[in-house]
mmCIF file of C-alpha atoms in Angstrom:
data_model
loop_
_atom_site.group_PDB
_atom_site.id
_atom_site.type_symbol
_atom_site.label_atom_id
_atom_site.label_comp_id
_atom_site.label_asym_id
_atom_site.label_seq_id
_atom_site.Cartn_x
_atom_site.Cartn_y
_atom_site.Cartn_z
ATOM 1 C CA MET A 919 25.090 8.242 34.737
ATOM 2 C CA ILE A 920 22.299 8.589 32.189
ATOM 3 C CA LYS A 921 18.969 9.236 33.889
ATOM 4 C CA VAL A 922 16.834 10.087 30.840
ATOM 5 C CA ILE A 923 16.680 8.771 27.260
ATOM 6 C CA LEU A 924 14.873 10.791 24.627
ATOM 7 C CA TRP A 925 13.905 8.457 21.789
ATOM 8 C CA ASP A 926 13.188 9.635 18.267
ATOM 9 C CA ILE A 927 10.362 7.609 16.722
ATOM 10 C CA ASP A 928 10.396 7.526 12.908
ATOM 11 C CA GLY A 929 13.578 6.084 11.475
ATOM 12 C CA THR A 930 14.865 5.111 14.905
ATOM 13 C CA ILE A 931 12.469 3.015 16.995
ATOM 14 C CA LEU A 932 10.146 2.447 14.058
ATOM 15 C CA ASP A 933 11.016 1.739 10.420
ATOM 16 C CA PHE A 934 9.494 4.793 8.764
ATOM 17 C CA LYS A 935 10.581 3.874 5.240
ATOM 18 C CA GLU A 936 8.715 0.575 5.403
ATOM 19 C CA ALA A 937 5.617 2.285 6.822
ATOM 20 C CA GLU A 938 5.885 4.955 4.131
ATOM 21 C CA ARG A 939 6.048 2.315 1.404
ATOM 22 C CA HIS A 940 2.940 0.520 2.627
ATOM 23 C CA ALA A 941 1.041 3.785 3.173
ATOM 24 C CA MET A 942 1.733 5.059 -0.346
ATOM 25 C CA LYS A 943 0.754 1.761 -1.984
ATOM 26 C CA ASN A 944 -2.448 1.578 0.052
ATOM 27 C CA CYS A 945 -3.343 5.188 -0.776
ATOM 28 C CA PHE A 946 -2.856 4.606 -4.497
ATOM 29 C CA SER A 947 -5.178 1.624 -4.226
ATOM 30 C CA TYR A 948 -7.728 3.563 -2.140
ATOM 31 C CA PHE A 949 -7.897 6.428 -4.660
ATOM 32 C CA GLU A 950 -7.693 4.057 -7.665
ATOM 33 C CA LEU A 951 -4.525 5.677 -9.028
ATOM 34 C CA GLY A 952 -3.001 2.483 -10.331
ATOM 35 C CA GLU A 953 0.227 0.943 -9.132
ATOM 36 C CA CYS A 954 2.670 2.898 -6.977
ATOM 37 C CA SER A 955 6.012 1.298 -7.761
ATOM 38 C CA ASP A 956 8.946 1.144 -5.378
ATOM 39 C CA GLU A 957 10.803 3.533 -7.697
ATOM 40 C CA MET A 958 7.969 6.062 -7.384
ATOM 41 C CA ILE A 959 8.088 5.750 -3.606
ATOM 42 C CA ILE A 960 11.828 6.432 -3.611
ATOM 43 C CA ARG A 961 11.213 9.595 -5.645
ATOM 44 C CA TYR A 962 8.401 10.639 -3.294
ATOM 45 C CA ALA A 963 10.607 10.051 -0.251
ATOM 46 C CA LEU A 964 13.246 12.433 -1.602
ATOM 47 C CA ILE A 965 10.604 15.121 -2.058
ATOM 48 C CA ASN A 966 9.152 14.453 1.390
ATOM 49 C CA ASP A 967 12.550 14.565 3.107
ATOM 50 C CA ARG A 968 13.337 17.881 1.448
ATOM 51 C CA TYR A 969 10.110 19.450 2.690
ATOM 52 C CA TRP A 970 10.623 18.148 6.240
ATOM 53 C CA GLU A 971 14.104 19.677 6.299
ATOM 54 C CA LEU A 972 12.555 22.942 5.121
ATOM 55 C CA LEU A 973 10.020 22.695 7.949
ATOM 56 C CA GLU A 974 12.828 22.144 10.478
ATOM 57 C CA LYS A 975 14.412 25.388 9.258
ATOM 58 C CA GLY A 976 11.141 27.288 9.557
ATOM 59 C CA GLY A 977 10.847 27.773 5.795
ATOM 60 C CA ILE A 978 7.404 26.205 5.444
ATOM 61 C CA THR A 979 4.366 25.515 7.610
ATOM 62 C CA ARG A 980 3.249 22.013 8.501
ATOM 63 C CA GLN A 981 0.005 22.407 6.526
ATOM 64 C CA GLU A 982 1.908 23.632 3.480
ATOM 65 C CA LEU A 983 4.168 20.591 3.736
ATOM 66 C CA PHE A 984 1.241 18.173 3.852
ATOM 67 C CA THR A 985 -0.198 19.286 0.511
ATOM 68 C CA THR A 986 2.785 20.721 -1.383
ATOM 69 C CA ARG A 987 4.830 17.512 -1.191
ATOM 70 C CA PHE A 988 2.055 15.544 -2.901
ATOM 71 C CA ARG A 989 1.371 18.283 -5.461
ATOM 72 C CA GLU A 990 5.022 18.223 -6.521
ATOM 73 C CA PHE A 991 5.099 14.431 -6.531
ATOM 74 C CA PHE A 992 1.993 14.009 -8.691
ATOM 75 C CA VAL A 993 3.143 16.672 -11.163
ATOM 76 C CA LYS A 994 6.573 15.063 -11.542
ATOM 77 C CA GLU A 995 4.991 11.623 -11.993
ATOM 78 C CA GLY A 996 2.587 12.980 -14.626
ATOM 79 C CA ILE A 997 -0.464 12.026 -12.547
ATOM 80 C CA SER A 998 -3.511 14.276 -12.799
ATOM 81 C CA PHE A 999 -4.878 14.358 -9.253
ATOM 82 C CA ASP A 1000 -5.954 17.365 -7.177
ATOM 83 C CA ARG A 1001 -7.592 15.805 -4.097
ATOM 84 C CA LEU A 1002 -4.457 16.583 -2.114
ATOM 85 C CA GLU A 1003 -6.023 17.156 1.311
ATOM 86 C CA GLU A 1004 -8.018 13.924 1.041
ATOM 87 C CA PHE A 1005 -4.926 12.036 -0.057
ATOM 88 C CA ASN A 1006 -2.897 13.460 2.828
ATOM 89 C CA LYS A 1007 -5.609 12.563 5.350
ATOM 90 C CA GLU A 1008 -5.683 8.963 4.168
ATOM 91 C CA TYR A 1009 -1.885 8.833 4.016
ATOM 92 C CA GLN A 1010 -1.651 10.072 7.612
ATOM 93 C CA HIS A 1011 -4.141 7.417 8.695
ATOM 94 C CA GLN A 1012 -2.215 4.694 6.891
ATOM 95 C CA LEU A 1013 1.108 5.840 8.390
ATOM 96 C CA GLY A 1014 -0.296 5.707 11.904
ATOM 97 C CA ASP A 1015 -1.614 2.217 11.267
ATOM 98 C CA MET A 1016 1.737 0.764 10.150
ATOM 99 C CA ILE A 1017 4.040 -0.504 12.906
ATOM 100 C CA PHE A 1018 7.462 -1.893 12.000
ATOM 101 C CA PHE A 1019 9.991 -2.062 14.851
ATOM 102 C CA ARG A 1020 13.727 -1.727 14.261
ATOM 103 C CA ASP A 1021 16.329 -3.835 16.107
ATOM 104 C CA ASN A 1022 13.797 -5.303 18.572
ATOM 105 C CA SER A 1023 13.295 -1.776 19.879
ATOM 106 C CA PHE A 1024 10.099 -2.578 21.773
ATOM 107 C CA GLU A 1025 11.828 -5.270 23.829
ATOM 108 C CA LEU A 1026 14.792 -2.953 24.409
ATOM 109 C CA ILE A 1027 12.662 -0.090 25.702
ATOM 110 C CA ARG A 1028 10.697 -2.484 27.884
ATOM 111 C CA GLU A 1029 13.950 -3.900 29.260
ATOM 112 C CA LEU A 1030 15.259 -0.407 30.091
ATOM 113 C CA LYS A 1031 12.083 0.642 31.851
ATOM 114 C CA GLY A 1032 13.018 1.223 35.493
ATOM 115 C CA CYS A 1033 16.706 1.650 34.655
ATOM 116 C CA VAL A 1034 16.205 5.040 32.998
ATOM 117 C CA ARG A 1035 13.311 7.389 32.403
ATOM 118 C CA GLN A 1036 12.285 7.183 28.743
ATOM 119 C CA TYR A 1037 10.434 9.698 26.586
ATOM 120 C CA ALA A 1038 9.469 9.979 22.927
ATOM 121 C CA VAL A 1039 10.543 13.111 21.025
ATOM 122 C CA THR A 1040 9.194 13.472 17.499
ATOM 123 C CA ASN A 1041 8.485 15.971 14.748
ATOM 124 C CA GLY A 1042 5.618 13.920 13.395
ATOM 125 C CA SER A 1043 1.967 14.876 13.177
ATOM 126 C CA TYR A 1044 0.241 14.668 16.574
ATOM 127 C CA ASN A 1045 -2.606 12.344 15.530
ATOM 128 C CA VAL A 1046 -0.320 10.042 13.558
ATOM 129 C CA GLN A 1047 2.277 9.772 16.305
ATOM 130 C CA LYS A 1048 -0.295 9.190 19.048
ATOM 131 C CA GLN A 1049 -1.852 6.475 16.887
ATOM 132 C CA LYS A 1050 1.534 4.819 16.355
ATOM 133 C CA LEU A 1051 2.546 5.009 19.996
ATOM 134 C CA THR A 1052 -0.777 3.607 21.183
ATOM 135 C CA LYS A 1053 -1.029 0.821 18.612
ATOM 136 C CA SER A 1054 2.611 -0.233 19.118
ATOM 137 C CA GLY A 1055 2.288 -0.363 22.901
ATOM 138 C CA LEU A 1056 5.122 2.161 23.276
ATOM 139 C CA ALA A 1057 2.849 4.711 24.933
ATOM 140 C CA GLU A 1058 2.634 2.421 27.962
ATOM 141 C CA LEU A 1059 6.438 2.237 28.231
ATOM 142 C CA PHE A 1060 7.247 5.935 27.881
ATOM 143 C CA GLU A 1061 6.771 8.376 30.735
ATOM 144 C CA ASP A 1062 5.603 11.000 28.241
ATOM 145 C CA CYS A 1063 5.582 11.760 24.521
ATOM 146 C CA PHE A 1064 6.755 15.141 23.219
ATOM 147 C CA ILE A 1065 5.361 15.861 19.757
ATOM 148 C CA SER A 1066 6.350 19.035 17.919
ATOM 149 C CA ASP A 1067 2.888 19.401 16.421
ATOM 150 C CA ARG A 1068 1.533 19.890 19.956
ATOM 151 C CA ILE A 1069 4.503 21.854 21.365
ATOM 152 C CA GLY A 1070 4.478 24.339 18.485
ATOM 153 C CA VAL A 1071 8.152 24.116 17.460
ATOM 154 C CA GLU A 1072 10.163 21.453 15.635
ATOM 155 C CA LYS A 1073 13.408 19.713 16.446
ATOM 156 C CA PRO A 1074 16.162 21.022 16.197
ATOM 157 C CA ASN A 1075 14.775 24.286 17.610
ATOM 158 C CA THR A 1076 16.217 24.782 21.097
ATOM 159 C CA ALA A 1077 12.752 25.857 22.265
ATOM 160 C CA PHE A 1078 11.616 22.267 21.675
ATOM 161 C CA PHE A 1079 14.347 20.925 23.943
ATOM 162 C CA ASP A 1080 13.815 23.668 26.519
ATOM 163 C CA PHE A 1081 10.180 22.581 26.708
ATOM 164 C CA VAL A 1082 11.175 18.935 27.130
ATOM 165 C CA LYS A 1083 13.784 19.647 29.799
ATOM 166 C CA ASN A 1084 11.330 21.798 31.717
ATOM 167 C CA LYS A 1085 8.748 19.010 31.676
ATOM 168 C CA ILE A 1086 11.088 16.204 32.759
ATOM 169 C CA GLY A 1087 12.293 18.262 35.712
ATOM 170 C CA ASN A 1088 15.578 18.618 37.527
ATOM 171 C CA VAL A 1089 17.978 16.532 35.431
ATOM 172 C CA ALA A 1090 21.429 17.747 34.378
ATOM 173 C CA ASP A 1091 22.138 18.028 30.646
ATOM 174 C CA GLU A 1092 24.905 15.427 30.854
ATOM 175 C CA GLU A 1093 22.369 12.956 32.307
ATOM 176 C CA ILE A 1094 20.061 13.216 29.264
ATOM 177 C CA LEU A 1095 20.728 11.091 26.173
ATOM 178 C CA ILE A 1096 18.946 11.607 22.861
ATOM 179 C CA VAL A 1097 18.901 8.708 20.392
ATOM 180 C CA GLY A 1098 17.939 9.479 16.806
ATOM 181 C CA ASP A 1099 18.741 8.893 13.155
ATOM 182 C CA SER A 1100 18.527 12.481 11.902
ATOM 183 C CA LEU A 1101 21.616 14.689 11.902
ATOM 184 C CA THR A 1102 19.644 17.825 11.098
ATOM 185 C CA SER A 1103 16.887 17.222 13.633
ATOM 186 C CA ASP A 1104 17.878 14.925 16.521
ATOM 187 C CA MET A 1105 21.639 15.377 16.645
ATOM 188 C CA LYS A 1106 21.785 19.071 15.810
ATOM 189 C CA GLY A 1107 18.978 19.805 18.250
ATOM 190 C CA GLY A 1108 20.482 17.685 20.998
ATOM 191 C CA SER A 1109 23.935 19.162 20.501
ATOM 192 C CA ASN A 1110 22.598 22.727 20.602
ATOM 193 C CA ALA A 1111 20.657 21.852 23.750
ATOM 194 C CA GLY A 1112 23.834 20.593 25.431
ATOM 195 C CA ILE A 1113 22.637 17.047 26.030
ATOM 196 C CA VAL A 1114 24.389 13.765 25.197
ATOM 197 C CA CYS A 1115 23.877 12.765 21.541
ATOM 198 C CA CYS A 1116 23.742 9.224 20.161
ATOM 199 C CA TRP A 1117 23.439 8.977 16.391
ATOM 200 C CA TYR A 1118 21.663 5.860 15.180
ATOM 201 C CA ASN A 1119 23.368 5.266 11.848
ATOM 202 C CA PRO A 1120 22.825 1.696 10.584
ATOM 203 C CA GLU A 1121 23.464 2.755 6.974
ATOM 204 C CA LYS A 1122 26.941 4.085 7.890
ATOM 205 C CA ARG A 1123 26.211 7.529 6.473
ATOM 206 C CA GLU A 1124 28.822 10.261 6.647
ATOM 207 C CA ASN A 1125 28.357 13.117 9.102
ATOM 208 C CA THR A 1126 28.219 15.887 6.510
ATOM 209 C CA GLN A 1127 26.617 18.393 8.887
ATOM 210 C CA GLY A 1128 29.573 18.852 11.212
ATOM 211 C CA VAL A 1129 27.313 18.101 14.169
ATOM 212 C CA VAL A 1130 29.083 17.161 17.406
ATOM 213 C CA ILE A 1131 28.076 13.600 18.332
ATOM 214 C CA ASP A 1132 29.005 11.738 21.493
ATOM 215 C CA TYR A 1133 28.124 8.229 20.326
ATOM 216 C CA GLU A 1134 27.415 6.542 17.000
ATOM 217 C CA ILE A 1135 25.685 3.165 16.841
ATOM 218 C CA ARG A 1136 24.627 0.733 14.120
ATOM 219 C CA ASN A 1137 22.109 -1.220 16.201
ATOM 220 C CA LEU A 1138 19.819 0.099 18.938
ATOM 221 C CA GLN A 1139 20.869 -2.706 21.270
ATOM 222 C CA GLU A 1140 24.245 -0.949 21.589
ATOM 223 C CA ILE A 1141 22.499 1.522 23.891
ATOM 224 C CA LYS A 1142 22.899 -1.016 26.698
ATOM 225 C CA GLN A 1143 26.686 -0.863 26.381
ATOM 226 C CA ILE A 1144 26.610 2.933 26.501
ATOM 227 C CA LEU A 1145 24.530 2.831 29.662
ATOM 228 C CA GLU A 1146 26.867 0.269 31.190
ATOM 229 C CA ASN A 1147 29.867 2.478 30.432
ATOM 230 C CA LYS A 1148 28.056 5.433 31.997
ATOM 231 C CA GLY A 1149 27.514 3.499 35.212
ATOM 232 C CA ASN A 1150 23.835 2.668 34.874
ATOM 233 C CA TYR A 1151 24.504 -1.003 35.517
ATOM 234 C CA LYS A 1152 26.333 -2.056 38.642
#
């Protein structure tokens, strides 16, 4: 039986790409930088993803990520702009203000409340994630929210999962399910921690990381079938 679900936030419960798109367009407007096209946002996202993967591997600090990603982006786009810390601050604010649920995730988590204990596990910035969780109403549904920015280590570091398991108490590894979209963060971290891994993969991406995964789903509502098969519903 599954007693605990650890939910990733960005890209799983919430549509991060849509929030990212709105945040970038609003920031360009705020700083009077002209239009930020969808093509530009795609190019920025590739840069951003690369820096987050570097952060997961310990190759860069969080503060370095926040400014370096935009410096590289502006240089490659031929935009002369050096107010990087101000831009990042506004971007973070915009991200935290954008709530786009995936697969009716709010209703799903509310439905599962009482059936399993549910927690948020995220690598996002503390202020941004707290803002999202509060504004979305998710904070009221989760028993706790574990944010790497506050813990001091990122997923997939086993120290992150050791911290989480210590906080949630006496629950066996096989009774903990992590649900996330990232192979390098959620699935690799969960697998290394010995807990049950459910890869949320609506785009039908290939598992190029060789990470051991217990379940693969296209829609978050499939979690109910997994729980039923594990004996959570009688």
